[in-house]
Amino acid sequence: MEGRWTKLALRIWAALILLFLFIPILLIFFYAFNTSNIESWPIAGLTFKWFTATWNDSDVRSALVLSLQAGLAATALALVLGSCAAFAIHRTTFFGRDAVSLLFILPLALPGIITGIALNAFFNFGGITFSIWTIVVGHATFCIVVVYNNVLARLRRTQGSLVEAAADLGANGFQTFKDITLPLISTSVVAGAMLAFALSFDEVIVTTFTAGAQSTLPIWIFGQIRHGILLPEVNVVVSFVILVTIIPVLVAARLTGGGGAARVPAAR
Amino acid sequence: MAVKSKEAKPEAAGGQSPHPAALRLHGVRKNYGHVVGVDGVDLTVDEGEFFTLLGPSGSGKTTLLRLIAGFERPDAGRIELGGRDVTSMPPHLRETNTVFQDYALFPHMTVGENIGYGLRVKGVPAAERRERVERAVRMVRLVGLDKRRPNQLSGGQRQRVALARAVVNEPEVLLLDEPLGALDLKLRQEMQLELKRIQKQVGITFIYVTHDQEEALTMSDRVAVMANGRIEQIGPPLELYERPATEFVAGFIGISNLLTRDGIKFVVRPEKLHILLEEDSPEPGMTVEPGVVEQVIYVGQSTRFNVRLDQGEPLVAVRQNTEAADEALQIGGRRIRLAWAPEHTYVLDQQQEPDAKPASVENTKEK
């Protein structure tokens, strides 16, 4: 058993780590309300003017729309392909199944820069013009993985005899899927979709290599930081992105009962 | 071999005049790679019969049940349900229902929805469905629990839901895969009687899988004892116990005392052995052999004596404690004689022993 002092020391250590992780993020929130456009501490005063300025900035708006569209499309693609792959791997046994499963998961572990460069080269090779669809394909590579992982984990936890029981009671394949399998995996599908969307919404690296002239929200932020002109607006946008990404992650963690769900975004 | 246990059966309306057997298996065989699951089984089960497949784990009894349900396809042989060949029919089209060992209740449905699911997928109208579910809920004594989820029920209650969910469909044959295995002893004994009552009430053919010989003897009309994918013997409980055909059956059902005398291998059940002290004399015609009481075990309603015969074999004798057992406990370590009537011994098939040897210590079989 650890003593009282060890316990106390551990608590302080944990608190320090949390502060280290979250103080920079809190700082962004504060700067978003800063009256001055120079980032210095303490902030000069509180204002909402950057929020109105950001909302009226047409570049930000079009970037936001593109991010939402790309995120939704990539998520939809991932939902279909990821859950189908999970079913295939769960239900069948064939030579090399584990290897195939690893190949499905690999894009998540692969550095974004590799995925990005590879896709960029491939699109150029195929003579495909860069557009929202090239972004969608780029994002789908890792979105599929989170859906696949979530659904497969749920399928593995589900009692195998349930499907047999449904068949035994007279349900055909379609009825069994509709009445038994789908309700049992539905929360894992939703959780996978939310994580996929969150991943897509703040993706920079793969997007850089697969986007055309348009900017997604993270790309716009990246550009502004380099130019250093609209930093207060960047803070507003970043605060917004944080909220949009964190909410689905929290919901997903809830739906899958914590644990596994929270680990997935951290892997990237 | 197949002894009919029921002459008159409650007749279902309609059908051809010579009523077909509820289930018939012809040379059914199923291998898993090189492992034999079921090795050529022939079997006929009558309508309304409570039929048990009894055997140790790995004997093929559960595989046989899964073949009947349609979850597995046999490598060879034919399966008939109610006279119809169903060998290659998928499970959802078969007129069988299964009570699974792990119950396999749908966790996202209430008790009522679980029980009504089979009727729902078959398109039974809602009103009739409600009525039949209600009747099933009453039959398994779960009134008032039909709105609960399976995870809000005890093990025994889940077991009843699984039973109701299967029975409500009125299948030709109900398959039960060790349904009482997860329950504690008291509940298990209670459910044994309950199952028997329900089977009589609905008149459905039950095929029951268990490794528990007592359960098999208590409930069944007939029992098939299985070992290594084969049926060793089929018969009513009394016949299996009193006249086991093979050494395996004798050993698996009850305590069996195996002896070889003059090259003949035979079984004497413990309760048929008389313990004679010095002053006692055997009844006329009995076989008498001397031995030593090595151990006396008091089991409440009876007392068990582990005896070593002078010829070498260990035998178990059991005596009901009709009177106080104090005096019986005193004979540990004493020399006694065991006596039995020849008509209470049962000679086993001699197939394992082609050349019979005279009785000797080498033939001793340890239990």
Short mmCIF file of N, CA and C in Angstrom, two decimals, chain A residues 60-132:
data_model
loop_
_atom_site.label_atom_id
_atom_site.label_comp_id
_atom_site.label_asym_id
_atom_site.label_seq_id
_atom_site.Cartn_x
_atom_site.Cartn_y
_atom_site.Cartn_z
N VAL A 60 -13.84 32.71 -43.57
CA VAL A 60 -14.09 31.78 -42.46
C VAL A 60 -15.35 30.98 -42.74
N ARG A 61 -16.38 31.67 -43.22
CA ARG A 61 -17.65 30.99 -43.49
C ARG A 61 -17.49 29.89 -44.53
N SER A 62 -16.83 30.22 -45.63
CA SER A 62 -16.71 29.19 -46.68
C SER A 62 -15.83 28.05 -46.19
N ALA A 63 -14.81 28.38 -45.37
CA ALA A 63 -13.96 27.30 -44.81
C ALA A 63 -14.79 26.40 -43.89
N LEU A 64 -15.65 27.04 -43.09
CA LEU A 64 -16.49 26.26 -42.17
C LEU A 64 -17.41 25.32 -42.95
N VAL A 65 -18.04 25.88 -44.00
CA VAL A 65 -18.96 25.07 -44.80
C VAL A 65 -18.22 23.89 -45.43
N LEU A 66 -17.03 24.16 -45.96
CA LEU A 66 -16.26 23.08 -46.59
C LEU A 66 -15.89 22.00 -45.56
N SER A 67 -15.48 22.44 -44.36
CA SER A 67 -15.11 21.48 -43.31
C SER A 67 -16.29 20.59 -42.94
N LEU A 68 -17.46 21.24 -42.79
CA LEU A 68 -18.65 20.46 -42.42
C LEU A 68 -19.01 19.47 -43.52
N GLN A 69 -18.98 19.96 -44.77
CA GLN A 69 -19.34 19.08 -45.89
C GLN A 69 -18.38 17.89 -45.99
N ALA A 70 -17.09 18.21 -45.95
CA ALA A 70 -16.08 17.15 -46.08
C ALA A 70 -16.20 16.16 -44.91
N GLY A 71 -16.39 16.71 -43.71
CA GLY A 71 -16.51 15.86 -42.52
C GLY A 71 -17.70 14.92 -42.62
N LEU A 72 -18.85 15.48 -43.04
CA LEU A 72 -20.06 14.66 -43.13
C LEU A 72 -19.92 13.59 -44.22
N ALA A 73 -19.35 14.00 -45.35
CA ALA A 73 -19.21 13.04 -46.45
C ALA A 73 -18.24 11.93 -46.08
N ALA A 74 -17.11 12.32 -45.45
CA ALA A 74 -16.12 11.30 -45.06
C ALA A 74 -16.73 10.36 -44.03
N THR A 75 -17.53 10.91 -43.10
CA THR A 75 -18.16 10.08 -42.08
C THR A 75 -19.14 9.10 -42.71
N ALA A 76 -19.93 9.59 -43.66
CA ALA A 76 -20.91 8.73 -44.32
C ALA A 76 -20.20 7.57 -45.03
N LEU A 77 -19.13 7.91 -45.74
CA LEU A 77 -18.36 6.88 -46.45
C LEU A 77 -17.79 5.87 -45.46
N ALA A 78 -17.25 6.41 -44.34
CA ALA A 78 -16.63 5.55 -43.34
C ALA A 78 -17.67 4.63 -42.70
N LEU A 79 -18.88 5.16 -42.49
CA LEU A 79 -19.93 4.35 -41.87
C LEU A 79 -20.22 3.12 -42.70
N VAL A 80 -20.40 3.32 -44.00
CA VAL A 80 -20.74 2.20 -44.88
C VAL A 80 -19.58 1.21 -44.95
N LEU A 81 -18.40 1.73 -45.32
CA LEU A 81 -17.27 0.83 -45.54
C LEU A 81 -16.76 0.22 -44.24
N GLY A 82 -16.67 1.05 -43.19
CA GLY A 82 -16.13 0.57 -41.92
C GLY A 82 -16.98 -0.53 -41.30
N SER A 83 -18.32 -0.34 -41.28
CA SER A 83 -19.14 -1.37 -40.63
C SER A 83 -19.20 -2.62 -41.49
N CYS A 84 -19.21 -2.45 -42.82
CA CYS A 84 -19.19 -3.64 -43.68
C CYS A 84 -17.92 -4.45 -43.43
N ALA A 85 -16.80 -3.75 -43.35
CA ALA A 85 -15.52 -4.44 -43.12
C ALA A 85 -15.55 -5.17 -41.78
N ALA A 86 -16.11 -4.49 -40.75
CA ALA A 86 -16.18 -5.12 -39.43
C ALA A 86 -17.00 -6.40 -39.48
N PHE A 87 -18.13 -6.36 -40.17
CA PHE A 87 -18.98 -7.56 -40.29
C PHE A 87 -18.24 -8.68 -40.99
N ALA A 88 -17.57 -8.30 -42.08
CA ALA A 88 -16.87 -9.32 -42.87
C ALA A 88 -15.80 -10.00 -42.03
N ILE A 89 -15.04 -9.19 -41.30
CA ILE A 89 -13.95 -9.76 -40.50
C ILE A 89 -14.52 -10.59 -39.34
N HIS A 90 -15.62 -10.12 -38.76
CA HIS A 90 -16.18 -10.83 -37.60
C HIS A 90 -16.80 -12.16 -38.00
N ARG A 91 -17.47 -12.15 -39.14
CA ARG A 91 -18.30 -13.30 -39.44
C ARG A 91 -17.56 -14.43 -40.13
N THR A 92 -16.54 -14.09 -40.91
CA THR A 92 -15.90 -15.13 -41.70
C THR A 92 -14.53 -15.46 -41.13
N THR A 93 -14.09 -16.64 -41.45
CA THR A 93 -12.71 -16.98 -41.14
C THR A 93 -12.06 -17.38 -42.45
N PHE A 94 -10.92 -16.79 -42.73
CA PHE A 94 -10.20 -17.16 -43.94
C PHE A 94 -8.73 -16.97 -43.68
N PHE A 95 -7.92 -17.57 -44.54
CA PHE A 95 -6.48 -17.46 -44.38
C PHE A 95 -6.07 -15.99 -44.53
N GLY A 96 -5.29 -15.48 -43.58
CA GLY A 96 -4.82 -14.10 -43.66
C GLY A 96 -5.79 -13.08 -43.12
N ARG A 97 -6.79 -13.54 -42.35
CA ARG A 97 -7.79 -12.61 -41.83
C ARG A 97 -7.16 -11.55 -40.92
N ASP A 98 -6.24 -11.99 -40.06
CA ASP A 98 -5.60 -11.05 -39.14
C ASP A 98 -4.79 -10.00 -39.90
N ALA A 99 -4.15 -10.44 -40.98
CA ALA A 99 -3.35 -9.50 -41.79
C ALA A 99 -4.27 -8.46 -42.41
N VAL A 100 -5.41 -8.91 -42.94
CA VAL A 100 -6.36 -7.98 -43.55
C VAL A 100 -6.87 -7.00 -42.51
N SER A 101 -7.16 -7.52 -41.32
CA SER A 101 -7.64 -6.66 -40.23
C SER A 101 -6.60 -5.59 -39.90
N LEU A 102 -5.34 -5.99 -39.89
CA LEU A 102 -4.25 -5.05 -39.61
C LEU A 102 -4.20 -3.97 -40.69
N LEU A 103 -4.39 -4.38 -41.95
CA LEU A 103 -4.36 -3.42 -43.05
C LEU A 103 -5.47 -2.38 -42.91
N PHE A 104 -6.63 -2.81 -42.38
CA PHE A 104 -7.73 -1.87 -42.16
C PHE A 104 -7.32 -0.80 -41.15
N ILE A 105 -6.61 -1.23 -40.11
CA ILE A 105 -6.30 -0.34 -38.99
C ILE A 105 -5.09 0.54 -39.31
N LEU A 106 -4.24 0.07 -40.20
CA LEU A 106 -2.97 0.74 -40.48
C LEU A 106 -3.09 2.24 -40.78
N PRO A 107 -4.04 2.68 -41.61
CA PRO A 107 -4.10 4.12 -41.93
C PRO A 107 -4.17 5.02 -40.70
N LEU A 108 -4.72 4.52 -39.61
CA LEU A 108 -4.81 5.33 -38.40
C LEU A 108 -3.43 5.49 -37.76
N ALA A 109 -2.63 4.44 -37.85
CA ALA A 109 -1.31 4.47 -37.23
C ALA A 109 -0.29 5.16 -38.14
N LEU A 110 -0.55 5.11 -39.43
CA LEU A 110 0.38 5.70 -40.40
C LEU A 110 0.45 7.22 -40.18
N PRO A 111 1.66 7.82 -40.20
CA PRO A 111 1.74 9.28 -40.08
C PRO A 111 0.94 9.95 -41.19
N GLY A 112 0.23 11.03 -40.83
CA GLY A 112 -0.61 11.72 -41.80
C GLY A 112 0.17 12.18 -43.02
N ILE A 113 1.43 12.50 -42.79
CA ILE A 113 2.22 13.03 -43.90
C ILE A 113 2.41 11.97 -44.98
N ILE A 114 2.52 10.70 -44.56
CA ILE A 114 2.68 9.62 -45.54
C ILE A 114 1.39 9.43 -46.33
N THR A 115 0.28 9.34 -45.59
CA THR A 115 -1.02 9.22 -46.25
C THR A 115 -1.19 10.39 -47.22
N GLY A 116 -0.88 11.59 -46.75
CA GLY A 116 -1.06 12.80 -47.55
C GLY A 116 -0.24 12.76 -48.83
N ILE A 117 1.05 12.49 -48.70
CA ILE A 117 1.91 12.49 -49.88
C ILE A 117 1.50 11.39 -50.84
N ALA A 118 1.18 10.21 -50.28
CA ALA A 118 0.79 9.08 -51.13
C ALA A 118 -0.45 9.43 -51.93
N LEU A 119 -1.46 9.99 -51.26
CA LEU A 119 -2.70 10.33 -51.96
C LEU A 119 -2.45 11.42 -52.99
N ASN A 120 -1.64 12.40 -52.60
CA ASN A 120 -1.33 13.49 -53.52
C ASN A 120 -0.70 12.95 -54.81
N ALA A 121 0.27 12.06 -54.62
CA ALA A 121 0.94 11.46 -55.78
C ALA A 121 -0.06 10.67 -56.61
N PHE A 122 -0.92 9.93 -55.91
CA PHE A 122 -1.89 9.07 -56.60
C PHE A 122 -2.87 9.92 -57.42
N PHE A 123 -3.38 11.00 -56.82
CA PHE A 123 -4.35 11.85 -57.54
C PHE A 123 -3.69 12.49 -58.75
N ASN A 124 -2.45 12.95 -58.58
CA ASN A 124 -1.73 13.52 -59.72
C ASN A 124 -1.54 12.48 -60.81
N PHE A 125 -1.16 11.27 -60.40
CA PHE A 125 -0.92 10.17 -61.32
C PHE A 125 -2.20 9.84 -62.09
N GLY A 126 -3.31 9.85 -61.39
CA GLY A 126 -4.59 9.50 -62.01
C GLY A 126 -5.22 10.67 -62.74
N GLY A 127 -4.60 11.83 -62.69
CA GLY A 127 -5.16 13.01 -63.35
C GLY A 127 -6.46 13.47 -62.71
N ILE A 128 -6.58 13.26 -61.41
CA ILE A 128 -7.80 13.66 -60.71
C ILE A 128 -7.63 15.07 -60.17
N THR A 129 -8.60 15.93 -60.47
CA THR A 129 -8.50 17.31 -59.98
C THR A 129 -8.80 17.35 -58.49
N PHE A 130 -8.02 18.20 -57.78
CA PHE A 130 -8.25 18.32 -56.34
C PHE A 130 -9.53 19.10 -56.09
N SER A 131 -10.36 18.55 -55.19
CA SER A 131 -11.64 19.18 -54.90
C SER A 131 -12.06 18.71 -53.51
N ILE A 132 -13.29 18.99 -53.16
CA ILE A 132 -13.80 18.49 -51.88
C ILE A 132 -13.73 16.97 -51.84
#
